[in-house]
GROMACS .gro file of C-alpha atoms in nm:
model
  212
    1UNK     CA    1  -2.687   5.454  18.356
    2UNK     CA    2  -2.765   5.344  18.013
    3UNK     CA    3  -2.614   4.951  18.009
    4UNK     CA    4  -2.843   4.899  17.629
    5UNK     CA    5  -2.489   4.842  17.454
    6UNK     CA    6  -2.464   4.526  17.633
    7UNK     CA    7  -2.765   4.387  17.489
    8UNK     CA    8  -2.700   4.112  17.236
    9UNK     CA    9  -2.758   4.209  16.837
   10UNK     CA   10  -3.095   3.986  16.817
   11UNK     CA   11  -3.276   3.953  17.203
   12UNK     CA   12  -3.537   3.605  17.091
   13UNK     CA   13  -3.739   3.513  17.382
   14UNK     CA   14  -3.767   3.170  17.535
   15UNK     CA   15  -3.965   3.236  17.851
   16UNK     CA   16  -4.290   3.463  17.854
   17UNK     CA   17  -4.387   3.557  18.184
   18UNK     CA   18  -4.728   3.689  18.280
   19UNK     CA   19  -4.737   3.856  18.636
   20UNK     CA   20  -5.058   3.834  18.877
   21UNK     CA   21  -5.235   3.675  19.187
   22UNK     CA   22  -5.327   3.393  19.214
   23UNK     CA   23  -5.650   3.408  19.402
   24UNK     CA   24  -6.010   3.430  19.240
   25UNK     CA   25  -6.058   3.742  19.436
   26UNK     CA   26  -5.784   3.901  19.199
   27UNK     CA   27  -5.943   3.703  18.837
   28UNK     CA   28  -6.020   3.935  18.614
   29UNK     CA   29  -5.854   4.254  18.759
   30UNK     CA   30  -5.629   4.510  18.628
   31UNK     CA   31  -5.393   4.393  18.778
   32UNK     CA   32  -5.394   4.020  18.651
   33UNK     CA   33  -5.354   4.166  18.285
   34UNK     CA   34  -5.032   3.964  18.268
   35UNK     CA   35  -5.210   3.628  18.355
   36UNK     CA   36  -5.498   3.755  18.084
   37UNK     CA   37  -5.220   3.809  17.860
   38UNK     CA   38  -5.024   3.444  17.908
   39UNK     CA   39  -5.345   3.232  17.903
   40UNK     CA   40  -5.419   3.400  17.581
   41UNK     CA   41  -5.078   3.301  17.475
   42UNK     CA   42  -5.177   2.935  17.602
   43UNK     CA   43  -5.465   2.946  17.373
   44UNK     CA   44  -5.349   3.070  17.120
   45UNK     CA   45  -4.985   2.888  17.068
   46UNK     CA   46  -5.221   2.547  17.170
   47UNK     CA   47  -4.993   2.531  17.536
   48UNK     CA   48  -5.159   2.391  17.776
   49UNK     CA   49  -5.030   2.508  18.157
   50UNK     CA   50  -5.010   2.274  18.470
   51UNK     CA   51  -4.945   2.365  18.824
   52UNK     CA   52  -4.528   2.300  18.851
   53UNK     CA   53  -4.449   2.324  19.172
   54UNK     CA   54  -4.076   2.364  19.138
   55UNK     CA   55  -4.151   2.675  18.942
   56UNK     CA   56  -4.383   2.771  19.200
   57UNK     CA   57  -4.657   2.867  18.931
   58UNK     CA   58  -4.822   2.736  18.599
   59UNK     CA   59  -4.595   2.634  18.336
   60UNK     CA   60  -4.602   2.496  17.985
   61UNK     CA   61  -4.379   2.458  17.731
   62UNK     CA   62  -4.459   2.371  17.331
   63UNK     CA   63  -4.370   2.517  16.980
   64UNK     CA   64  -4.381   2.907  16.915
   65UNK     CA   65  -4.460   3.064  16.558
   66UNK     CA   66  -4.202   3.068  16.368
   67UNK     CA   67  -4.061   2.683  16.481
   68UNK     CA   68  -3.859   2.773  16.839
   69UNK     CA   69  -3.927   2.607  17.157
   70UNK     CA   70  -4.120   2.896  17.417
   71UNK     CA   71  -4.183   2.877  17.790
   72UNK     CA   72  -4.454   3.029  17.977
   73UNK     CA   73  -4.498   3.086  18.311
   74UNK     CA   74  -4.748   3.217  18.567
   75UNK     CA   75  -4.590   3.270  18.908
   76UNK     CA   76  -4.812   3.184  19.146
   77UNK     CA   77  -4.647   3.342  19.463
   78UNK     CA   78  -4.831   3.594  19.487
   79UNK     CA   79  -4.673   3.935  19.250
   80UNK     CA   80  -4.421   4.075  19.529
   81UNK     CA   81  -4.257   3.747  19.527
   82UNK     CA   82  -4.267   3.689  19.120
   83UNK     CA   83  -3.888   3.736  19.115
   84UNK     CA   84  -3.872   3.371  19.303
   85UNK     CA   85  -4.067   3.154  19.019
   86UNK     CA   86  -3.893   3.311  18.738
   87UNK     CA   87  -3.575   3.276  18.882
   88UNK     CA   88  -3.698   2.861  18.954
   89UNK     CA   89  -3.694   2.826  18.550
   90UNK     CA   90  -3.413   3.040  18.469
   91UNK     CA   91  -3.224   2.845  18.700
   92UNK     CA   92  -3.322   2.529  18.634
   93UNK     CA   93  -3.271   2.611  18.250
   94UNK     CA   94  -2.950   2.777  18.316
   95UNK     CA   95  -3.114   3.115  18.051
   96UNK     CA   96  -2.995   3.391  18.081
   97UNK     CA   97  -3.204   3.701  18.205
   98UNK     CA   98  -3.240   3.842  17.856
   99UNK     CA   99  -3.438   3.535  17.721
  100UNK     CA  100  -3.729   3.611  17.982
  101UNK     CA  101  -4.002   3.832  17.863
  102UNK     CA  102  -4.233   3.979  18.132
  103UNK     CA  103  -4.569   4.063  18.090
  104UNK     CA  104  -4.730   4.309  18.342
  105UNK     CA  105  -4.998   4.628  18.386
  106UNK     CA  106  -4.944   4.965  18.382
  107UNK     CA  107  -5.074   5.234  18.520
  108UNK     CA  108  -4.914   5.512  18.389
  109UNK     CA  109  -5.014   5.389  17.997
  110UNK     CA  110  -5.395   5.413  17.897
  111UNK     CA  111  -5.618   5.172  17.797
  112UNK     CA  112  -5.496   5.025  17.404
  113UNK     CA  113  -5.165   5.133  17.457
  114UNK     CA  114  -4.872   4.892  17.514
  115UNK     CA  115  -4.498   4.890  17.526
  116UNK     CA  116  -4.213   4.678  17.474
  117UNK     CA  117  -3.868   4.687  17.559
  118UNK     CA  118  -3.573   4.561  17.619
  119UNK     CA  119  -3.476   4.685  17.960
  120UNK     CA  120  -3.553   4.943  18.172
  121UNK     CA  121  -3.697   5.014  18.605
  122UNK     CA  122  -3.934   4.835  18.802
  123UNK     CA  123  -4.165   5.188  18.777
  124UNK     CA  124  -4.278   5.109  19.126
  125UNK     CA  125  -4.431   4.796  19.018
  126UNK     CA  126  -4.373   4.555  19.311
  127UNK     CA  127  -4.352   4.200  19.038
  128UNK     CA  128  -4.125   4.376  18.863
  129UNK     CA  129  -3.932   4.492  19.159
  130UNK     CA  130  -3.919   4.109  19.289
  131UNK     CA  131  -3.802   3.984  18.877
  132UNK     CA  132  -3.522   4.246  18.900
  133UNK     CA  133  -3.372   4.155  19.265
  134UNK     CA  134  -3.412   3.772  19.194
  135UNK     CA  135  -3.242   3.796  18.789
  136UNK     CA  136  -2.962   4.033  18.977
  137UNK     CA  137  -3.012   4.286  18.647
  138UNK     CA  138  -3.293   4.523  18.484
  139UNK     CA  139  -3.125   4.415  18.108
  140UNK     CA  140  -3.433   4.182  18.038
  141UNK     CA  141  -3.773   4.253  17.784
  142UNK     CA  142  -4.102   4.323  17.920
  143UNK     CA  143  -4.425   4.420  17.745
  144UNK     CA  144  -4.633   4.695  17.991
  145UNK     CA  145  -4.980   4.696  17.913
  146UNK     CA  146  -5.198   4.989  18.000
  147UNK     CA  147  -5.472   4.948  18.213
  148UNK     CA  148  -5.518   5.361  18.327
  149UNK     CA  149  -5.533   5.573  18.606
  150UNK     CA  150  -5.831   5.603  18.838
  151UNK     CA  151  -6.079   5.818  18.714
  152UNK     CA  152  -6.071   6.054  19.032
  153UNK     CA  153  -5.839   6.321  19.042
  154UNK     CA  154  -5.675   6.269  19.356
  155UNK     CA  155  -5.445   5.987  19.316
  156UNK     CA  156  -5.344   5.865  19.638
  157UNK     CA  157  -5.265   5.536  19.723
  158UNK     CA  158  -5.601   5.386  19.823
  159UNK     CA  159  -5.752   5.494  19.493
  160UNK     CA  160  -5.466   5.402  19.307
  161UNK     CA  161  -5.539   5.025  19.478
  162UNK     CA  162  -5.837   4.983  19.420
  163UNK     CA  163  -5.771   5.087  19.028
  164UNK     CA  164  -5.517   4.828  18.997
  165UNK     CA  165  -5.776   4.547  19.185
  166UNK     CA  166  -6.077   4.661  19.035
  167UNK     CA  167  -6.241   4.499  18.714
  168UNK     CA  168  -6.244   4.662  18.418
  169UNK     CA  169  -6.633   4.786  18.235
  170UNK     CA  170  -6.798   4.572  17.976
  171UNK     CA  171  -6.638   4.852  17.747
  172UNK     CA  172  -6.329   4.807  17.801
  173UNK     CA  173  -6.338   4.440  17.847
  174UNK     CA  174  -6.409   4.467  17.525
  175UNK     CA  175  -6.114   4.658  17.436
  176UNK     CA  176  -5.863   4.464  17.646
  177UNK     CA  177  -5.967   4.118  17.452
  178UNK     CA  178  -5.855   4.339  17.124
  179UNK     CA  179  -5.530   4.433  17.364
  180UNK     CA  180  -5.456   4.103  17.396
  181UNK     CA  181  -5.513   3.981  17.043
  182UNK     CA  182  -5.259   4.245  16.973
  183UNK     CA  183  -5.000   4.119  17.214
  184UNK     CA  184  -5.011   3.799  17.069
  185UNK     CA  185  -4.906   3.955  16.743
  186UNK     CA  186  -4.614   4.137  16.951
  187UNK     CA  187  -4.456   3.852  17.083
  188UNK     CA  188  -4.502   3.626  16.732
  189UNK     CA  189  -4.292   3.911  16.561
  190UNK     CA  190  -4.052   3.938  16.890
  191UNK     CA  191  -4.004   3.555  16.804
  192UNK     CA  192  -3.971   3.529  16.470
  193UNK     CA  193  -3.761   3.853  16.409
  194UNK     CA  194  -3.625   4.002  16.749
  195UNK     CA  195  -3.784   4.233  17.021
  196UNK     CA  196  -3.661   4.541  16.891
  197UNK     CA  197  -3.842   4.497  16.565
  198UNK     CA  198  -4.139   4.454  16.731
  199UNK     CA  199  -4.110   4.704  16.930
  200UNK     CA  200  -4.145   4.951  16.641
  201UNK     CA  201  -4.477   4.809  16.565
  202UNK     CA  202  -4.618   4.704  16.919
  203UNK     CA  203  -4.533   5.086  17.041
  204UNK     CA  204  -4.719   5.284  16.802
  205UNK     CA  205  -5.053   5.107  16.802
  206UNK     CA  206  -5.350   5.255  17.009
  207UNK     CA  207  -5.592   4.950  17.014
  208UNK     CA  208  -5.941   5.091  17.008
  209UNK     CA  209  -6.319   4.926  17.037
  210UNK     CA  210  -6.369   5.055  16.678
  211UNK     CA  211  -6.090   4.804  16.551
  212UNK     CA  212  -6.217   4.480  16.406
   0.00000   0.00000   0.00000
């Protein structure tokens, strides 16, 4: 079921989505990559974010690169129930699903890789699950970013939990602030010239400690 024809010539964001929990318990894990990921945005784009409670989450709104108006968004309902804050500002907005970009971890890529595109499966990743059901379609960008697989070799569920809610090593702390440098440069080209451009450069990167 391949539905990419459908897609429009030149996909433009106008709401970036980063996907994690809101507790302090959960700062600074794995899986809060997506809020690492939008507050870096925030920084960098000079967006401040304020607790909205119609969009059930953090929200900002200011001038992207390249002159557009950009939303961000962290949902804070907790990530199962994601689907319900994005679907608050798509709503209220009246955008369609393909203007949301979603930010999230995965698993299945290693550390310095990422990957954007334009549509695609949850991949058993419960925000994502909750983003599809509540924008009724999978036809929308997201931007995975690797975080890795537990070093153990048996990867059942309780070590594959406590991967996703652990904290990553100076090391790769390290690393990830280099990640997320890079995804900044992903979604400035995804502005300015489309996602699918980008995606040729954002997926064929390895970000490494080495890089400067």
């Amino acid at each position: 079921m391949t539905e990419v024809v459908t897609q429009p010539a030149l996909v433009i964001p106008q709401l970036i989505v980063g996907l994690g929990n809101p507790e302090a318990k959960y700062d600074q894990t794995r899986h809060n990559i997506g809020f690492a990921a939008l507050e870096t945005l925030s920084r960098s784009w000079r967006i401040s974010l304020a607790e909205n409670r119609k969009f059930q989450g953090e929200y900002g709104e200011g001038m992207a690169p390249g002159g557009g108006k950009i939303r961000l968004l962290k949902p804070l309902t907790y990530m199962n129930r994601s689907g319900q804050a994005i679907q608050a500002v798509t709503s209220w907005y009246k955008m369609p699903p393909e203007s949301v970009l979603i930010i999230y971890d995965d698993m299945d890529l290693p550390l310095g890789k990422t990957r954007l595109r334009l549509s695609g499966s949850a991949g058993g990743h419960n925000g994502m699950k909750s983003a599809i059901s509540h924008l009724s379609t999978q036809n929308f960008p997201r931007l995975r970013i690797g975080i890795g697989k537990p070093k153990d070799a048996n990867n059942d569920d309780s070590g594959a939990i406590s991967h996703v809610l652990g904290r990553f090593s100076a090391a790769e702390n390290q690393q990830m602030s280099l990640v997320l440098q890079f995804v900044v440069e992903c979604l400035e080209l995804s502005l300015k010239q489309g996602v699918e451009k980008a995606m040729n450069v954002c997926n064929s990167r390895t970000i490494n400690n080495s890089e400067s």
